Amino acid sequence: MVYCSLSIQTPASRLMVARRLFVRHGAILGAIGGLAGTAALGLSGTTPLPGFGSIVLTGLMAIAGLGALAWHFARLTILPLADPAIAALIAALTVATLAPGMGLNALILPAILSLWVGWRHREQRLVALMVQCGALSAMIPDMVNPEFACSLTVTALGIAWFFAAKSLSGAANDNPSMERNPSIYPLWVAPACDIKATDSIPGKWGVSNVQQ
């Protein structure tokens, strides 16, 4: 006898599954979007970002950028619930700061993302300020020494990258059904200092002696 099973998936259930997948991988998708958007804008620009003029230093910065991107994406695999906007900002800052051959257009997406993140999260306003300062310093290479302008740009964007990467949310439980229920685990929410020695039964550590 042959048994056949038919699974019917409604459009609503498909939309729910797609939404769960997007939420689960939103940080990685945001980082990919920030990387691709910044690279596309930077390569399409005609005015180059100020550089140090050293091929060796440019190569070292490019290698550092690849390492930073690899570290960022590897970290996002264990931080699935990280803010996608912050993840995209970190990737965009990495490309704009360390990728060689970028134009001034590469700073457009980081500037927009930093303002958006700073508006949503008060603790990210320093990041938004540093990104705007870096963008402004990149636009004045003719007024000062180009290498000095490049140093200001890299320093400001580097500070913004550091604080943005530091602010990523820690790993969280993505299955709320497995969280401890206070009604079942009363000791989970009660501080250890509130448990008196006279409230326990000898021989059964951690079991409260409830007076009826």
PDB file of C-alpha atoms in Angstrom:
ATOM      1  CA  MET A   1       0.000   0.000   0.000  1.00  0.00           C
ATOM      2  CA  VAL A   2       1.321   3.371  -0.987  1.00  0.00           C
ATOM      3  CA  TYR A   3       0.696   6.388   1.271  1.00  0.00           C
ATOM      4  CA  CYS A   4       0.699   9.843  -0.241  1.00  0.00           C
ATOM      5  CA  SER A   5       0.785  13.091   1.705  1.00  0.00           C
ATOM      6  CA  LEU A   6      -0.169  16.462   0.281  1.00  0.00           C
ATOM      7  CA  SER A   7       1.115  19.645   1.872  1.00  0.00           C
ATOM      8  CA  ILE A   8      -0.829  22.754   0.950  1.00  0.00           C
ATOM      9  CA  GLN A   9       0.912  26.024   1.781  1.00  0.00           C
ATOM     10  CA  THR A  10      -1.253  29.094   1.615  1.00  0.00           C
ATOM     11  CA  PRO A  11       0.098  32.487   0.475  1.00  0.00           C
ATOM     12  CA  ALA A  12      -0.217  33.756   4.045  1.00  0.00           C
ATOM     13  CA  SER A  13       1.922  30.926   5.394  1.00  0.00           C
ATOM     14  CA  ARG A  14       4.480  31.463   2.625  1.00  0.00           C
ATOM     15  CA  LEU A  15       4.657  35.132   3.533  1.00  0.00           C
ATOM     16  CA  MET A  16       5.156  34.224   7.187  1.00  0.00           C
ATOM     17  CA  VAL A  17       7.969  31.810   6.306  1.00  0.00           C
ATOM     18  CA  ALA A  18       9.637  34.450   4.117  1.00  0.00           C
ATOM     19  CA  ARG A  19       9.316  37.007   6.905  1.00  0.00           C
ATOM     20  CA  ARG A  20      10.924  34.633   9.410  1.00  0.00           C
ATOM     21  CA  LEU A  21      13.798  33.946   7.031  1.00  0.00           C
ATOM     22  CA  PHE A  22      14.294  37.672   6.477  1.00  0.00           C
ATOM     23  CA  VAL A  23      14.299  38.364  10.212  1.00  0.00           C
ATOM     24  CA  ARG A  24      16.679  35.464  10.792  1.00  0.00           C
ATOM     25  CA  HIS A  25      19.145  36.617   8.115  1.00  0.00           C
ATOM     26  CA  GLY A  26      18.337  40.334   8.117  1.00  0.00           C
ATOM     27  CA  ALA A  27      21.722  41.385   9.496  1.00  0.00           C
ATOM     28  CA  ILE A  28      23.682  39.452   6.867  1.00  0.00           C
ATOM     29  CA  LEU A  29      21.414  40.697   4.073  1.00  0.00           C
ATOM     30  CA  GLY A  30      21.832  44.261   5.333  1.00  0.00           C
ATOM     31  CA  ALA A  31      25.618  43.905   5.394  1.00  0.00           C
ATOM     32  CA  ILE A  32      25.627  42.534   1.839  1.00  0.00           C
ATOM     33  CA  GLY A  33      23.453  45.430   0.710  1.00  0.00           C
ATOM     34  CA  GLY A  34      25.693  47.999   2.413  1.00  0.00           C
ATOM     35  CA  LEU A  35      28.794  46.453   0.876  1.00  0.00           C
ATOM     36  CA  ALA A  36      27.356  46.223  -2.639  1.00  0.00           C
ATOM     37  CA  GLY A  37      25.765  49.679  -2.565  1.00  0.00           C
ATOM     38  CA  THR A  38      28.887  51.414  -1.314  1.00  0.00           C
ATOM     39  CA  ALA A  39      31.122  49.618  -3.816  1.00  0.00           C
ATOM     40  CA  ALA A  40      28.793  50.479  -6.704  1.00  0.00           C
ATOM     41  CA  LEU A  41      28.585  54.149  -5.727  1.00  0.00           C
ATOM     42  CA  GLY A  42      32.309  54.397  -5.046  1.00  0.00           C
ATOM     43  CA  LEU A  43      33.341  52.869  -8.358  1.00  0.00           C
ATOM     44  CA  SER A  44      30.907  55.071 -10.271  1.00  0.00           C
ATOM     45  CA  GLY A  45      32.306  58.311  -8.818  1.00  0.00           C
ATOM     46  CA  THR A  46      34.674  60.507 -10.792  1.00  0.00           C
ATOM     47  CA  THR A  47      36.266  62.387  -7.873  1.00  0.00           C
ATOM     48  CA  PRO A  48      38.557  60.029  -5.926  1.00  0.00           C
ATOM     49  CA  LEU A  49      38.825  59.992  -2.180  1.00  0.00           C
ATOM     50  CA  PRO A  50      42.039  61.514  -0.816  1.00  0.00           C
ATOM     51  CA  GLY A  51      44.756  58.895  -0.466  1.00  0.00           C
ATOM     52  CA  PHE A  52      48.208  58.560   1.052  1.00  0.00           C
ATOM     53  CA  GLY A  53      49.887  58.119  -2.319  1.00  0.00           C
ATOM     54  CA  SER A  54      51.779  54.983  -1.241  1.00  0.00           C
ATOM     55  CA  ILE A  55      51.113  51.747  -3.111  1.00  0.00           C
ATOM     56  CA  VAL A  56      52.377  49.650  -0.209  1.00  0.00           C
ATOM     57  CA  LEU A  57      50.145  51.430   2.295  1.00  0.00           C
ATOM     58  CA  THR A  58      47.169  51.170  -0.065  1.00  0.00           C
ATOM     59  CA  GLY A  59      47.739  47.434  -0.395  1.00  0.00           C
ATOM     60  CA  LEU A  60      47.959  47.006   3.365  1.00  0.00           C
ATOM     61  CA  MET A  61      44.713  48.932   3.816  1.00  0.00           C
ATOM     62  CA  ALA A  62      43.012  46.748   1.196  1.00  0.00           C
ATOM     63  CA  ILE A  63      44.142  43.578   2.987  1.00  0.00           C
ATOM     64  CA  ALA A  64      42.944  45.029   6.296  1.00  0.00           C
ATOM     65  CA  GLY A  65      39.596  45.805   4.666  1.00  0.00           C
ATOM     66  CA  LEU A  66      39.182  42.222   3.457  1.00  0.00           C
ATOM     67  CA  GLY A  67      40.015  40.947   6.917  1.00  0.00           C
ATOM     68  CA  ALA A  68      37.546  43.357   8.548  1.00  0.00           C
ATOM     69  CA  LEU A  69      34.776  42.291   6.163  1.00  0.00           C
ATOM     70  CA  ALA A  70      35.495  38.603   6.806  1.00  0.00           C
ATOM     71  CA  TRP A  71      35.412  39.214  10.563  1.00  0.00           C
ATOM     72  CA  HIS A  72      32.199  41.207  10.280  1.00  0.00           C
ATOM     73  CA  PHE A  73      30.319  38.558   8.287  1.00  0.00           C
ATOM     74  CA  ALA A  74      31.643  35.772  10.507  1.00  0.00           C
ATOM     75  CA  ARG A  75      30.413  37.665  13.554  1.00  0.00           C
ATOM     76  CA  LEU A  76      26.970  38.143  12.018  1.00  0.00           C
ATOM     77  CA  THR A  77      26.547  34.374  11.759  1.00  0.00           C
ATOM     78  CA  ILE A  78      26.430  34.222  15.556  1.00  0.00           C
ATOM     79  CA  LEU A  79      24.461  37.464  15.882  1.00  0.00           C
ATOM     80  CA  PRO A  80      21.377  36.728  13.769  1.00  0.00           C
ATOM     81  CA  LEU A  81      19.269  39.278  15.642  1.00  0.00           C
ATOM     82  CA  ALA A  82      21.673  42.194  15.162  1.00  0.00           C
ATOM     83  CA  ASP A  83      20.306  45.447  13.760  1.00  0.00           C
ATOM     84  CA  PRO A  84      20.461  45.210   9.926  1.00  0.00           C
ATOM     85  CA  ALA A  85      21.031  48.975   9.629  1.00  0.00           C
ATOM     86  CA  ILE A  86      24.096  48.849  11.892  1.00  0.00           C
ATOM     87  CA  ALA A  87      25.387  45.762  10.069  1.00  0.00           C
ATOM     88  CA  ALA A  88      24.994  47.563   6.740  1.00  0.00           C
ATOM     89  CA  LEU A  89      26.715  50.675   8.130  1.00  0.00           C
ATOM     90  CA  ILE A  90      29.738  48.676   9.299  1.00  0.00           C
ATOM     91  CA  ALA A  91      30.146  47.012   5.906  1.00  0.00           C
ATOM     92  CA  ALA A  92      29.699  50.338   4.106  1.00  0.00           C
ATOM     93  CA  LEU A  93      32.292  52.047   6.303  1.00  0.00           C
ATOM     94  CA  THR A  94      34.750  49.208   5.705  1.00  0.00           C
ATOM     95  CA  VAL A  95      34.475  49.536   1.943  1.00  0.00           C
ATOM     96  CA  ALA A  96      34.547  53.344   1.950  1.00  0.00           C
ATOM     97  CA  THR A  97      37.577  53.517   4.242  1.00  0.00           C
ATOM     98  CA  LEU A  98      39.819  50.636   3.199  1.00  0.00           C
ATOM     99  CA  ALA A  99      38.881  49.700  -0.378  1.00  0.00           C
ATOM    100  CA  PRO A 100      41.250  51.221  -2.969  1.00  0.00           C
ATOM    101  CA  GLY A 101      40.001  53.251  -5.904  1.00  0.00           C
ATOM    102  CA  MET A 102      36.819  54.498  -4.261  1.00  0.00           C
ATOM    103  CA  GLY A 103      35.302  57.856  -5.195  1.00  0.00           C
ATOM    104  CA  LEU A 104      33.552  60.412  -3.055  1.00  0.00           C
ATOM    105  CA  ASN A 105      30.225  58.776  -3.904  1.00  0.00           C
ATOM    106  CA  ALA A 106      31.247  55.896  -1.616  1.00  0.00           C
ATOM    107  CA  LEU A 107      30.484  58.133   1.364  1.00  0.00           C
ATOM    108  CA  ILE A 108      26.861  58.728   0.350  1.00  0.00           C
ATOM    109  CA  LEU A 109      25.458  55.459   1.707  1.00  0.00           C
ATOM    110  CA  PRO A 110      27.448  55.525   5.004  1.00  0.00           C
ATOM    111  CA  ALA A 111      26.335  59.118   5.607  1.00  0.00           C
ATOM    112  CA  ILE A 112      22.663  58.224   5.069  1.00  0.00           C
ATOM    113  CA  LEU A 113      22.864  55.038   7.140  1.00  0.00           C
ATOM    114  CA  SER A 114      24.644  56.803  10.002  1.00  0.00           C
ATOM    115  CA  LEU A 115      21.940  59.480  10.173  1.00  0.00           C
ATOM    116  CA  TRP A 116      19.247  56.799  10.146  1.00  0.00           C
ATOM    117  CA  VAL A 117      20.973  54.756  12.861  1.00  0.00           C
ATOM    118  CA  GLY A 118      21.656  57.864  14.954  1.00  0.00           C
ATOM    119  CA  TRP A 119      18.019  58.893  14.711  1.00  0.00           C
ATOM    120  CA  ARG A 120      16.806  55.442  15.814  1.00  0.00           C
ATOM    121  CA  HIS A 121      19.389  54.851  18.553  1.00  0.00           C
ATOM    122  CA  ARG A 122      20.583  57.674  20.769  1.00  0.00           C
ATOM    123  CA  GLU A 123      23.819  55.882  21.630  1.00  0.00           C
ATOM    124  CA  GLN A 124      24.767  55.875  17.924  1.00  0.00           C
ATOM    125  CA  ARG A 125      24.852  59.663  17.560  1.00  0.00           C
ATOM    126  CA  LEU A 126      28.629  59.700  18.022  1.00  0.00           C
ATOM    127  CA  VAL A 127      28.893  57.285  15.101  1.00  0.00           C
ATOM    128  CA  ALA A 128      26.728  59.573  12.951  1.00  0.00           C
ATOM    129  CA  LEU A 129      28.836  62.588  13.935  1.00  0.00           C
ATOM    130  CA  MET A 130      32.113  60.852  13.081  1.00  0.00           C
ATOM    131  CA  VAL A 131      30.801  59.724   9.690  1.00  0.00           C
ATOM    132  CA  GLN A 132      29.696  63.249   8.816  1.00  0.00           C
ATOM    133  CA  CYS A 133      33.071  64.643   9.938  1.00  0.00           C
ATOM    134  CA  GLY A 134      34.867  62.057   7.811  1.00  0.00           C
ATOM    135  CA  ALA A 135      32.740  62.920   4.791  1.00  0.00           C
ATOM    136  CA  LEU A 136      33.432  66.632   5.223  1.00  0.00           C
ATOM    137  CA  SER A 137      37.179  66.127   5.617  1.00  0.00           C
ATOM    138  CA  ALA A 138      37.213  64.058   2.416  1.00  0.00           C
ATOM    139  CA  MET A 139      35.766  66.991   0.488  1.00  0.00           C
ATOM    140  CA  ILE A 140      38.551  69.487   1.323  1.00  0.00           C
ATOM    141  CA  PRO A 141      41.771  67.911   0.011  1.00  0.00           C
ATOM    142  CA  ASP A 142      42.551  71.000  -2.104  1.00  0.00           C
ATOM    143  CA  MET A 143      42.443  73.344   0.908  1.00  0.00           C
ATOM    144  CA  VAL A 144      44.974  71.387   2.977  1.00  0.00           C
ATOM    145  CA  ASN A 145      47.596  68.713   2.481  1.00  0.00           C
ATOM    146  CA  PRO A 146      45.917  65.698   0.777  1.00  0.00           C
ATOM    147  CA  GLU A 147      47.651  63.256   3.098  1.00  0.00           C
ATOM    148  CA  PHE A 148      46.450  65.237   6.123  1.00  0.00           C
ATOM    149  CA  ALA A 149      42.897  65.219   4.750  1.00  0.00           C
ATOM    150  CA  CYS A 150      43.170  61.471   4.178  1.00  0.00           C
ATOM    151  CA  SER A 151      44.365  60.989   7.758  1.00  0.00           C
ATOM    152  CA  LEU A 152      41.374  62.930   9.083  1.00  0.00           C
ATOM    153  CA  THR A 153      38.970  60.932   6.921  1.00  0.00           C
ATOM    154  CA  VAL A 154      40.393  57.540   7.881  1.00  0.00           C
ATOM    155  CA  THR A 155      40.544  58.486  11.568  1.00  0.00           C
ATOM    156  CA  ALA A 156      36.946  59.748  11.713  1.00  0.00           C
ATOM    157  CA  LEU A 157      35.535  56.822   9.753  1.00  0.00           C
ATOM    158  CA  GLY A 158      37.656  54.382  11.760  1.00  0.00           C
ATOM    159  CA  ILE A 159      36.267  55.717  15.043  1.00  0.00           C
ATOM    160  CA  ALA A 160      32.752  55.418  13.643  1.00  0.00           C
ATOM    161  CA  TRP A 161      33.447  51.837  12.509  1.00  0.00           C
ATOM    162  CA  PHE A 162      34.807  50.863  15.929  1.00  0.00           C
ATOM    163  CA  PHE A 163      31.847  52.177  17.919  1.00  0.00           C
ATOM    164  CA  ALA A 164      29.325  50.793  15.431  1.00  0.00           C
ATOM    165  CA  ALA A 165      30.923  47.332  15.566  1.00  0.00           C
ATOM    166  CA  LYS A 166      31.061  47.503  19.351  1.00  0.00           C
ATOM    167  CA  SER A 167      27.363  48.287  19.621  1.00  0.00           C
ATOM    168  CA  LEU A 168      26.103  45.180  17.832  1.00  0.00           C
ATOM    169  CA  SER A 169      23.648  43.331  20.014  1.00  0.00           C
ATOM    170  CA  GLY A 170      24.814  40.187  21.717  1.00  0.00           C
ATOM    171  CA  ALA A 171      23.545  36.748  20.889  1.00  0.00           C
ATOM    172  CA  ALA A 172      19.958  36.274  21.978  1.00  0.00           C
ATOM    173  CA  ASN A 173      17.607  33.335  22.305  1.00  0.00           C
ATOM    174  CA  ASP A 174      15.762  33.058  18.995  1.00  0.00           C
ATOM    175  CA  ASN A 175      13.312  30.517  20.453  1.00  0.00           C
ATOM    176  CA  PRO A 176      11.234  32.333  23.103  1.00  0.00           C
ATOM    177  CA  SER A 177       9.347  29.140  23.927  1.00  0.00           C
ATOM    178  CA  MET A 178      12.478  27.799  25.630  1.00  0.00           C
ATOM    179  CA  GLU A 179      12.832  30.749  27.995  1.00  0.00           C
ATOM    180  CA  ARG A 180      12.374  29.976  31.674  1.00  0.00           C
ATOM    181  CA  ASN A 181       8.918  30.567  33.059  1.00  0.00           C
ATOM    182  CA  PRO A 182       9.070  32.436  36.410  1.00  0.00           C
ATOM    183  CA  SER A 183       6.027  30.487  37.663  1.00  0.00           C
ATOM    184  CA  ILE A 184       7.885  27.209  37.108  1.00  0.00           C
ATOM    185  CA  TYR A 185      11.382  28.427  38.022  1.00  0.00           C
ATOM    186  CA  PRO A 186      10.898  30.916  40.884  1.00  0.00           C
ATOM    187  CA  LEU A 187      14.615  30.832  41.736  1.00  0.00           C
ATOM    188  CA  TRP A 188      15.394  32.142  38.241  1.00  0.00           C
ATOM    189  CA  VAL A 189      14.049  35.600  39.057  1.00  0.00           C
ATOM    190  CA  ALA A 190      14.774  35.664  42.794  1.00  0.00           C
ATOM    191  CA  PRO A 191      18.225  37.023  43.730  1.00  0.00           C
ATOM    192  CA  ALA A 192      20.454  34.619  45.590  1.00  0.00           C
ATOM    193  CA  CYS A 193      20.736  37.021  48.537  1.00  0.00           C
ATOM    194  CA  ASP A 194      16.959  36.798  49.110  1.00  0.00           C
ATOM    195  CA  ILE A 195      17.112  33.046  49.802  1.00  0.00           C
ATOM    196  CA  LYS A 196      17.589  32.523  53.513  1.00  0.00           C
ATOM    197  CA  ALA A 197      19.304  29.537  55.025  1.00  0.00           C
ATOM    198  CA  THR A 198      16.195  28.704  57.097  1.00  0.00           C
ATOM    199  CA  ASP A 199      14.039  28.506  53.956  1.00  0.00           C
ATOM    200  CA  SER A 200      15.673  25.363  52.591  1.00  0.00           C
ATOM    201  CA  ILE A 201      15.124  21.745  53.461  1.00  0.00           C
ATOM    202  CA  PRO A 202      18.283  19.952  54.637  1.00  0.00           C
ATOM    203  CA  GLY A 203      19.591  17.611  52.028  1.00  0.00           C
ATOM    204  CA  LYS A 204      17.716  19.349  49.187  1.00  0.00           C
ATOM    205  CA  TRP A 205      19.688  22.413  48.201  1.00  0.00           C
ATOM    206  CA  GLY A 206      17.769  25.067  46.308  1.00  0.00           C
ATOM    207  CA  VAL A 207      14.280  23.774  47.245  1.00  0.00           C
ATOM    208  CA  SER A 208      12.265  26.409  49.061  1.00  0.00           C
ATOM    209  CA  ASN A 209      10.371  25.466  52.217  1.00  0.00           C
ATOM    210  CA  VAL A 210       7.046  27.117  51.498  1.00  0.00           C
ATOM    211  CA  GLN A 211       4.908  27.692  54.549  1.00  0.00           C
ATOM    212  CA  GLN A 212       1.257  26.995  53.896  1.00  0.00           C
TER     213      GLN A 212
END
